[in-house]
Short mmCIF file of C-alpha atoms in Angstrom, two decimals:
data_model
loop_
_atom_site.label_atom_id
_atom_site.label_comp_id
_atom_site.label_asym_id
_atom_site.label_seq_id
_atom_site.Cartn_x
_atom_site.Cartn_y
_atom_site.Cartn_z
CA GLY B 1 47.38 101.50 115.35
CA ASN B 2 44.50 103.75 114.50
CA SER B 3 42.72 103.41 111.19
CA VAL B 4 39.75 104.85 109.33
CA THR B 5 37.51 103.28 106.72
CA GLN B 6 35.08 105.41 104.77
CA MET B 7 32.76 104.63 101.93
CA GLU B 8 34.27 104.80 98.50
CA GLY B 9 33.10 107.34 96.02
CA PRO B 10 32.26 109.00 93.94
CA VAL B 11 28.87 109.73 95.39
CA THR B 12 26.53 111.52 93.00
CA LEU B 13 23.33 113.13 94.25
CA SER B 14 20.81 115.63 93.03
CA GLU B 15 20.50 118.98 94.76
CA GLU B 16 18.37 118.87 97.92
CA ALA B 17 18.91 115.12 98.38
CA PHE B 18 19.84 113.58 101.73
CA LEU B 19 23.50 112.73 102.18
CA THR B 20 25.19 110.04 104.25
CA ILE B 21 28.90 109.24 104.05
CA ASN B 22 29.81 106.30 106.24
CA CYS B 23 32.94 106.27 108.37
CA THR B 24 34.16 103.68 110.85
CA TYR B 25 37.34 103.75 112.85
CA THR B 26 39.62 101.64 115.00
CA ALA B 27 41.54 103.31 117.76
CA THR B 28 42.89 102.79 121.22
CA GLY B 29 41.83 105.03 124.03
CA TYR B 30 39.50 107.94 123.45
CA PRO B 31 40.42 109.75 120.26
CA SER B 32 38.79 112.76 118.72
CA LEU B 33 37.00 112.31 115.39
CA PHE B 34 36.96 114.75 112.51
CA TRP B 35 35.48 115.41 109.11
CA TYR B 36 37.59 117.52 106.79
CA VAL B 37 36.50 118.83 103.38
CA GLN B 38 38.72 119.57 100.41
CA TYR B 39 37.38 121.76 97.64
CA PRO B 40 39.07 121.56 94.21
CA GLY B 41 42.55 123.04 94.26
CA GLU B 42 42.45 123.81 97.97
CA GLY B 43 43.80 122.39 101.19
CA LEU B 44 41.79 120.54 103.80
CA GLN B 45 39.34 122.52 105.88
CA LEU B 46 37.96 121.30 109.16
CA LEU B 47 34.23 120.72 108.71
CA LEU B 48 33.31 119.39 112.14
CA LYS B 49 34.66 117.40 115.05
CA ALA B 50 33.60 115.44 118.11
CA THR B 51 35.80 114.74 121.10
CA LYS B 52 33.91 112.15 123.13
CA ALA B 53 31.26 109.47 122.84
CA ASP B 54 27.77 110.68 121.90
CA ASP B 55 29.05 114.14 120.99
CA LYS B 56 27.52 115.57 117.83
CA GLY B 57 29.62 117.81 115.63
CA SER B 58 27.80 120.14 113.28
CA ASN B 59 28.63 122.86 110.76
CA LYS B 60 27.08 124.26 107.57
CA GLY B 61 24.15 121.86 107.86
CA PHE B 62 26.41 118.81 108.18
CA GLU B 63 26.25 116.61 111.27
CA ALA B 64 28.10 113.58 112.63
CA THR B 65 27.69 111.75 115.94
CA TYR B 66 30.54 109.99 117.76
CA ARG B 67 29.24 106.45 118.23
CA LYS B 68 31.66 104.50 120.38
CA GLU B 69 29.53 101.35 120.47
CA THR B 70 29.64 101.04 116.68
CA THR B 71 32.97 102.89 116.26
CA SER B 72 31.35 105.10 113.66
CA PHE B 73 31.21 108.78 112.76
CA HIS B 74 28.89 108.99 109.75
CA LEU B 75 28.50 112.34 108.02
CA GLU B 76 24.96 113.49 107.19
CA LYS B 77 23.26 116.47 105.60
CA GLY B 78 19.56 116.82 105.06
CA SER B 79 19.62 118.82 101.83
CA VAL B 80 22.80 119.08 99.79
CA GLN B 81 23.72 121.94 97.48
CA VAL B 82 25.87 122.10 94.37
CA SER B 83 28.43 124.01 96.42
CA ASP B 84 28.89 120.95 98.66
CA SER B 85 30.68 119.16 95.81
CA ALA B 86 34.10 118.30 97.21
CA VAL B 87 36.13 115.46 98.72
CA TYR B 88 35.29 114.58 102.32
CA PHE B 89 37.82 112.96 104.66
CA CYS B 90 37.05 111.24 107.93
CA ALA B 91 39.90 111.28 110.44
CA VAL B 92 40.82 110.09 113.92
CA ALA B 93 43.45 111.52 116.25
CA ARG B 94 44.62 111.78 119.80
CA ARG B 95 46.45 114.87 120.93
CA ASP B 96 49.67 112.96 121.47
CA ASP B 97 49.49 111.00 118.23
CA LYS B 98 49.30 111.67 114.53
CA ILE B 99 46.00 112.16 112.72
CA ILE B 100 44.92 109.26 110.52
CA PHE B 101 42.77 110.02 107.51
CA GLY B 102 40.47 107.85 105.47
CA LYS B 103 40.96 107.72 101.72
CA GLY B 104 38.32 110.35 101.09
CA THR B 105 34.90 110.30 99.43
CA ARG B 106 34.30 112.46 96.37
CA LEU B 107 30.85 114.02 96.33
CA HIS B 108 29.19 115.35 93.16
CA ILE B 109 25.96 117.31 93.49
CA LEU B 110 23.96 117.77 90.31
CA PRO B 111 21.78 120.87 89.89
CA GLU Y 1 43.71 135.30 112.07
CA ALA Y 2 45.78 134.33 109.08
CA GLY Y 3 45.79 130.68 108.14
CA VAL Y 4 48.67 128.37 107.36
CA VAL Y 5 50.67 129.76 104.46
CA GLN Y 6 52.53 127.59 101.98
CA SER Y 7 54.64 128.40 98.97
CA PRO Y 8 54.94 127.80 96.18
CA ARG Y 9 51.45 126.60 95.31
CA TYR Y 10 52.69 124.73 92.26
CA LYS Y 11 56.10 123.44 91.24
CA ILE Y 12 57.18 121.57 88.15
CA ILE Y 13 60.69 120.13 88.03
CA GLU Y 14 62.61 117.48 86.19
CA LYS Y 15 63.63 114.32 87.97
CA LYS Y 16 66.90 114.40 89.88
CA GLN Y 17 66.48 118.13 90.56
CA PRO Y 18 66.16 119.48 94.10
CA VAL Y 19 63.01 121.19 95.34
CA ALA Y 20 62.00 122.96 98.54
CA PHE Y 21 58.65 123.85 100.06
CA TRP Y 22 58.02 126.48 102.69
CA CYS Y 23 55.38 126.66 105.40
CA ASN Y 24 54.42 129.42 107.83
CA PRO Y 25 52.04 128.09 110.50
CA ILE Y 26 49.32 129.99 112.29
CA SER Y 27 50.80 132.36 114.85
CA GLY Y 28 51.17 130.72 118.24
CA HIS Y 29 50.87 127.17 116.90
CA ASN Y 30 53.83 125.26 118.28
CA THR Y 31 53.14 121.96 116.51
CA LEU Y 32 53.76 121.72 112.78
CA TYR Y 33 53.16 118.82 110.41
CA TRP Y 34 54.15 117.96 106.88
CA TYR Y 35 51.90 115.56 105.00
CA LEU Y 36 52.07 113.89 101.61
CA GLN Y 37 48.82 113.51 99.69
CA ASN Y 38 48.78 111.30 96.63
CA LEU Y 39 45.97 111.60 94.12
CA GLY Y 40 42.78 110.04 95.40
CA GLN Y 41 44.21 109.37 98.85
CA GLY Y 42 44.12 110.91 102.27
CA PRO Y 43 47.13 112.79 103.61
CA GLU Y 44 49.91 110.75 105.21
CA LEU Y 45 52.26 112.15 107.83
CA LEU Y 46 55.85 112.78 106.87
CA ILE Y 47 57.12 114.62 109.94
CA ARG Y 48 55.83 116.34 113.06
CA TYR Y 49 57.55 119.15 114.94
CA GLU Y 50 56.99 120.33 118.48
CA ASN Y 51 58.57 123.79 118.36
CA GLU Y 52 61.93 123.18 116.68
CA GLU Y 53 62.19 119.49 117.59
CA ALA Y 54 61.19 116.76 115.14
CA VAL Y 55 59.26 114.38 117.41
CA ASP Y 56 58.02 111.99 114.72
CA ASP Y 57 59.93 111.56 111.47
CA SER Y 58 59.48 107.83 111.17
CA GLN Y 59 57.65 108.16 107.83
CA LEU Y 60 60.12 110.59 106.26
CA PRO Y 61 62.28 108.96 103.54
CA LYS Y 62 65.53 110.27 104.89
CA ASP Y 63 67.64 109.25 101.92
CA ARG Y 64 66.16 112.08 99.87
CA PHE Y 65 63.85 114.10 102.11
CA SER Y 66 64.88 116.55 104.80
CA ALA Y 67 63.06 119.13 106.86
CA GLU Y 68 63.92 121.86 109.27
CA ARG Y 69 62.20 124.26 111.62
CA LEU Y 70 65.13 126.21 112.95
CA LYS Y 71 63.39 128.85 115.08
CA GLY Y 72 60.28 126.88 115.88
CA VAL Y 73 58.09 128.87 113.48
CA ASP Y 74 58.56 128.52 109.72
CA SER Y 75 59.51 125.18 108.24
CA THR Y 76 61.09 123.98 105.02
CA LEU Y 77 60.73 120.55 103.44
CA LYS Y 78 63.32 119.56 100.85
CA ILE Y 79 63.62 116.75 98.35
CA GLN Y 80 66.97 116.02 96.74
CA PRO Y 81 66.98 114.46 94.24
CA ALA Y 82 63.35 114.34 93.22
CA GLU Y 83 61.94 111.20 91.63
CA LEU Y 84 58.91 110.71 89.41
CA GLY Y 85 57.03 109.09 92.28
CA ASP Y 86 57.35 112.22 94.38
CA SER Y 87 54.67 113.92 92.32
CA ALA Y 88 51.95 114.71 94.86
CA VAL Y 89 50.55 117.48 97.01
CA TYR Y 90 52.60 118.40 100.07
CA LEU Y 91 50.47 119.76 102.87
CA CYS Y 92 51.53 121.66 105.96
CA ALA Y 93 49.35 121.82 109.07
CA SER Y 94 49.68 123.39 112.49
CA LEU Y 95 48.14 122.92 115.89
CA ARG Y 96 48.10 125.01 119.05
CA GLY Y 97 49.12 123.82 122.49
CA SER Y 98 47.09 121.00 123.95
CA THR Y 99 44.28 121.15 121.42
CA ASP Y 100 43.63 118.36 118.92
CA THR Y 101 42.53 120.25 115.81
CA GLN Y 102 45.00 120.64 112.96
CA TYR Y 103 44.66 123.49 110.49
CA PHE Y 104 45.91 122.91 106.97
CA GLY Y 105 47.52 125.11 104.40
CA PRO Y 106 46.53 125.03 100.71
CA GLY Y 107 49.38 122.70 99.82
CA THR Y 108 52.10 122.64 97.19
CA ARG Y 109 51.37 120.56 94.13
CA LEU Y 110 54.63 119.03 92.88
CA THR Y 111 54.97 117.57 89.42
CA VAL Y 112 58.18 115.72 88.61
CA LEU Y 113 58.80 115.17 84.89
#
C-alpha cells in the first residue's frame, strides 16, 4: 500500500531562515501529493498539492515539486516567519483510495 | 463557502460512557471521511462515505464504534462504550466529486478519564 515518510521534528529555525522538510513516498500508479498544515488547536489545512510528475505546488511562499524519479515531495520556503510555526503533514492519495499521511513535522520559528 | 463544521470541539467523558461527534461537510461534497488523530501522529482513516454508503470501514473498530450518514449530508460518529485509549482528536473531511483534495474540519478533541 501507499506510505509516506517525512523527517522527524521538531525543527527549530530563526526567522528568515531557509526551510526544507523532507518527504518521500511509496505508491502505486500516479497519486497526487499534498502538504497540509495544522496550526495549534486547529484542523488540517491544505497548504499545496501536485497532481503529476514535475508539477510544482506553491502557496504562501512554500513550494514543493513532485519528483517521481526520487519519489519525493520536499517542502521548502526561502524565508520563514514566526507565524509559520505549526505541524506540517505530507500526504499521498489517489482519488479512488484513502489519503495516507506522514507522522508530521513540528516547526518552531524563533523571532 | 463555509468549511467543514464539527461539533463539539471538545468533549470530556468518563470511561464506559457513550459519546457522539457530528460533522457537516462542505455543501455539494458527496464524499465524507472520519479520521482519528493521536497525539504526535498523522490522521488515520476510520471510515469513508460516498453519499450515504460506507465504502471503506475496514479500519473502524466495529465492536464499539459506529457511524451513519443517513441522508448523504451530515454524519455522526459514535463510541459506546468509550475507553481510555480513545482519547484523541476526531477529524471529519469532505471531498467533491472526482477531485482529490480533502478539506478538513477543526476536529473534536476527546478526553476519556
